[in-house]
Amino acid sequence: MATTQLDSILDLNTLEQYISAIGAGTLLKSVVLFEQLMPEYVSSLVKAEDADDKDTLCAEAHKFKGAAGSVGLKRIQQFAQLLQHSEEANWDADHKTWLAEIVEHAAKDLQQLKAYLEAKA
C-alpha cells in the first residue's frame, strides 16, 4: 500500500515516534490487546445506536476514539471523534454514516496496522 494511502488509515508520525521510543514489538503487543477489545468496543457502539441511546453512543465513541488513537488507528479515531460530539449541527444527519465507517473499516485498518508494525519489528 502506498504511504499516502496508508497515512489516511494510520497515524504514521505517531507510530514512528512510538516505534523509536519503545520498539515495534512492544507496540505490537498493545495492538494485540486492542484487537481483543475492539469487537466489544464496536458492539457497544452498535448497541447504543440500535437502542437510540445518544448519550451512551457518544460516551462509547469517546472511549473508542482514545483507544484507537493510542495505537495509531487514524481513520477510526477520526470517525469516533465525530461520533462522540452529538452537539454538532450535522451529528443527527451524519452519525449513522460515521458509525458505518467504523464498522466497515475497523478490522481492515487493524490488519493494516499489524502488517505495518510486523514489517518494522
PDB file of C-alpha atoms in Angstrom:
ATOM      1  CA  MET A   1       0.000   0.000   0.000  1.00  0.00           C
ATOM      2  CA  ALA A   2       1.280   3.444  -0.892  1.00  0.00           C
ATOM      3  CA  THR A   3       2.434   5.594   2.018  1.00  0.00           C
ATOM      4  CA  THR A   4      -0.099   8.340   1.241  1.00  0.00           C
ATOM      5  CA  GLN A   5      -2.945   5.814   1.321  1.00  0.00           C
ATOM      6  CA  LEU A   6      -1.558   4.247   4.496  1.00  0.00           C
ATOM      7  CA  ASP A   7      -1.304   7.712   6.057  1.00  0.00           C
ATOM      8  CA  SER A   8      -5.081   8.140   5.699  1.00  0.00           C
ATOM      9  CA  ILE A   9      -5.578   4.941   7.722  1.00  0.00           C
ATOM     10  CA  LEU A  10      -2.729   5.079  10.233  1.00  0.00           C
ATOM     11  CA  ASP A  11      -1.110   7.922  12.161  1.00  0.00           C
ATOM     12  CA  LEU A  12       2.333   7.218  10.732  1.00  0.00           C
ATOM     13  CA  ASN A  13       4.018  10.108  12.551  1.00  0.00           C
ATOM     14  CA  THR A  14       2.827   8.922  15.950  1.00  0.00           C
ATOM     15  CA  LEU A  15       3.603   5.300  15.106  1.00  0.00           C
ATOM     16  CA  GLU A  16       7.166   6.164  14.128  1.00  0.00           C
ATOM     17  CA  GLN A  17       7.604   8.053  17.398  1.00  0.00           C
ATOM     18  CA  TYR A  18       6.269   5.062  19.356  1.00  0.00           C
ATOM     19  CA  ILE A  19       8.497   2.674  17.417  1.00  0.00           C
ATOM     20  CA  SER A  20      11.605   4.741  18.118  1.00  0.00           C
ATOM     21  CA  ALA A  21      10.674   5.069  21.804  1.00  0.00           C
ATOM     22  CA  ILE A  22       9.505   1.554  22.700  1.00  0.00           C
ATOM     23  CA  GLY A  23      10.074  -0.574  19.601  1.00  0.00           C
ATOM     24  CA  ALA A  24       7.654  -2.091  17.119  1.00  0.00           C
ATOM     25  CA  GLY A  25       7.442  -5.378  19.011  1.00  0.00           C
ATOM     26  CA  THR A  26       6.300  -3.717  22.233  1.00  0.00           C
ATOM     27  CA  LEU A  27       3.797  -1.581  20.352  1.00  0.00           C
ATOM     28  CA  LEU A  28       2.514  -4.680  18.569  1.00  0.00           C
ATOM     29  CA  LYS A  29       1.685  -6.202  21.983  1.00  0.00           C
ATOM     30  CA  SER A  30      -0.547  -3.194  22.697  1.00  0.00           C
ATOM     31  CA  VAL A  31      -2.165  -3.600  19.287  1.00  0.00           C
ATOM     32  CA  VAL A  32      -2.903  -7.263  20.022  1.00  0.00           C
ATOM     33  CA  LEU A  33      -4.614  -6.227  23.261  1.00  0.00           C
ATOM     34  CA  PHE A  34      -6.611  -3.596  21.364  1.00  0.00           C
ATOM     35  CA  GLU A  35      -7.528  -6.291  18.806  1.00  0.00           C
ATOM     36  CA  GLN A  36      -9.014  -8.410  21.594  1.00  0.00           C
ATOM     37  CA  LEU A  37     -11.064  -5.480  22.898  1.00  0.00           C
ATOM     38  CA  MET A  38     -12.131  -3.999  19.562  1.00  0.00           C
ATOM     39  CA  PRO A  39     -15.156  -6.257  18.934  1.00  0.00           C
ATOM     40  CA  GLU A  40     -16.546  -5.193  22.307  1.00  0.00           C
ATOM     41  CA  TYR A  41     -15.960  -1.511  21.512  1.00  0.00           C
ATOM     42  CA  VAL A  42     -17.682  -1.776  18.135  1.00  0.00           C
ATOM     43  CA  SER A  43     -20.518  -3.858  19.567  1.00  0.00           C
ATOM     44  CA  SER A  44     -21.134  -1.234  22.265  1.00  0.00           C
ATOM     45  CA  LEU A  45     -21.373   1.477  19.615  1.00  0.00           C
ATOM     46  CA  VAL A  46     -23.823  -0.537  17.523  1.00  0.00           C
ATOM     47  CA  LYS A  47     -25.952  -1.495  20.545  1.00  0.00           C
ATOM     48  CA  ALA A  48     -26.180   2.129  21.666  1.00  0.00           C
ATOM     49  CA  GLU A  49     -27.228   3.175  18.155  1.00  0.00           C
ATOM     50  CA  ASP A  50     -29.783   0.356  17.938  1.00  0.00           C
ATOM     51  CA  ALA A  51     -31.222   1.443  21.301  1.00  0.00           C
ATOM     52  CA  ASP A  52     -31.297   5.067  20.094  1.00  0.00           C
ATOM     53  CA  ASP A  53     -29.207   5.942  23.164  1.00  0.00           C
ATOM     54  CA  LYS A  54     -27.322   9.055  22.091  1.00  0.00           C
ATOM     55  CA  ASP A  55     -25.592   9.620  25.443  1.00  0.00           C
ATOM     56  CA  THR A  56     -24.183   6.092  25.577  1.00  0.00           C
ATOM     57  CA  LEU A  57     -23.228   6.210  21.910  1.00  0.00           C
ATOM     58  CA  CYS A  58     -21.240   9.405  22.440  1.00  0.00           C
ATOM     59  CA  ALA A  59     -19.598   8.077  25.612  1.00  0.00           C
ATOM     60  CA  GLU A  60     -18.613   4.811  23.904  1.00  0.00           C
ATOM     61  CA  ALA A  61     -17.331   6.723  20.872  1.00  0.00           C
ATOM     62  CA  HIS A  62     -15.168   8.827  23.192  1.00  0.00           C
ATOM     63  CA  LYS A  63     -13.624   5.704  24.744  1.00  0.00           C
ATOM     64  CA  PHE A  64     -13.115   4.092  21.354  1.00  0.00           C
ATOM     65  CA  LYS A  65     -11.521   7.268  19.987  1.00  0.00           C
ATOM     66  CA  GLY A  66      -8.943   7.225  22.756  1.00  0.00           C
ATOM     67  CA  ALA A  67      -8.202   3.536  22.371  1.00  0.00           C
ATOM     68  CA  ALA A  68      -7.895   3.736  18.577  1.00  0.00           C
ATOM     69  CA  GLY A  69      -5.693   6.805  18.811  1.00  0.00           C
ATOM     70  CA  SER A  70      -3.413   5.148  21.347  1.00  0.00           C
ATOM     71  CA  VAL A  71      -2.432   2.508  18.786  1.00  0.00           C
ATOM     72  CA  GLY A  72      -2.301   4.826  15.769  1.00  0.00           C
ATOM     73  CA  LEU A  73      -5.581   3.953  14.032  1.00  0.00           C
ATOM     74  CA  LYS A  74      -6.096   7.378  12.477  1.00  0.00           C
ATOM     75  CA  ARG A  75      -9.202   6.839  10.303  1.00  0.00           C
ATOM     76  CA  ILE A  76     -11.106   5.021  13.046  1.00  0.00           C
ATOM     77  CA  GLN A  77     -10.096   7.654  15.590  1.00  0.00           C
ATOM     78  CA  GLN A  78     -11.342  10.430  13.305  1.00  0.00           C
ATOM     79  CA  PHE A  79     -14.770   8.843  12.827  1.00  0.00           C
ATOM     80  CA  ALA A  80     -15.070   8.165  16.562  1.00  0.00           C
ATOM     81  CA  GLN A  81     -14.110  11.808  17.189  1.00  0.00           C
ATOM     82  CA  LEU A  82     -17.011  12.942  15.014  1.00  0.00           C
ATOM     83  CA  LEU A  83     -19.368  10.398  16.575  1.00  0.00           C
ATOM     84  CA  GLN A  84     -18.679  11.490  20.162  1.00  0.00           C
ATOM     85  CA  HIS A  85     -19.899  15.078  19.626  1.00  0.00           C
ATOM     86  CA  SER A  86     -23.699  14.930  19.432  1.00  0.00           C
ATOM     87  CA  GLU A  87     -23.935  18.683  19.957  1.00  0.00           C
ATOM     88  CA  GLU A  88     -22.513  19.334  16.486  1.00  0.00           C
ATOM     89  CA  ALA A  89     -25.047  20.590  13.933  1.00  0.00           C
ATOM     90  CA  ASN A  90     -24.538  17.763  11.439  1.00  0.00           C
ATOM     91  CA  TRP A  91     -24.464  14.956  14.013  1.00  0.00           C
ATOM     92  CA  ASP A  92     -28.092  13.862  13.600  1.00  0.00           C
ATOM     93  CA  ALA A  93     -27.747  13.735   9.822  1.00  0.00           C
ATOM     94  CA  ASP A  94     -24.322  12.048   9.694  1.00  0.00           C
ATOM     95  CA  HIS A  95     -23.747   9.909  12.783  1.00  0.00           C
ATOM     96  CA  LYS A  96     -25.095   6.718  11.197  1.00  0.00           C
ATOM     97  CA  THR A  97     -22.625   7.150   8.327  1.00  0.00           C
ATOM     98  CA  TRP A  98     -19.731   7.651  10.745  1.00  0.00           C
ATOM     99  CA  LEU A  99     -20.706   4.548  12.701  1.00  0.00           C
ATOM    100  CA  ALA A 100     -20.981   2.562   9.460  1.00  0.00           C
ATOM    101  CA  GLU A 101     -17.467   3.708   8.507  1.00  0.00           C
ATOM    102  CA  ILE A 102     -16.133   2.456  11.843  1.00  0.00           C
ATOM    103  CA  VAL A 103     -17.887  -0.890  11.470  1.00  0.00           C
ATOM    104  CA  GLU A 104     -16.704  -1.264   7.875  1.00  0.00           C
ATOM    105  CA  HIS A 105     -13.067  -0.277   8.358  1.00  0.00           C
ATOM    106  CA  ALA A 106     -12.106  -1.218  11.922  1.00  0.00           C
ATOM    107  CA  ALA A 107     -10.951  -4.785  11.274  1.00  0.00           C
ATOM    108  CA  LYS A 108      -9.241  -3.971   7.957  1.00  0.00           C
ATOM    109  CA  ASP A 109      -7.457  -0.947   9.398  1.00  0.00           C
ATOM    110  CA  LEU A 110      -6.285  -3.027  12.345  1.00  0.00           C
ATOM    111  CA  GLN A 111      -4.834  -5.620   9.957  1.00  0.00           C
ATOM    112  CA  GLN A 112      -3.001  -2.834   8.090  1.00  0.00           C
ATOM    113  CA  LEU A 113      -1.607  -1.616  11.404  1.00  0.00           C
ATOM    114  CA  LYS A 114      -0.408  -5.074  12.380  1.00  0.00           C
ATOM    115  CA  ALA A 115       1.234  -5.610   9.000  1.00  0.00           C
ATOM    116  CA  TYR A 116       2.951  -2.221   9.257  1.00  0.00           C
ATOM    117  CA  LEU A 117       4.318  -2.997  12.719  1.00  0.00           C
ATOM    118  CA  GLU A 118       5.348  -6.542  11.804  1.00  0.00           C
ATOM    119  CA  ALA A 119       7.343  -5.128   8.910  1.00  0.00           C
ATOM    120  CA  LYS A 120       9.102  -2.759  11.332  1.00  0.00           C
ATOM    121  CA  ALA A 121       9.774  -5.355  14.047  1.00  0.00           C
TER     122      ALA A 121
END
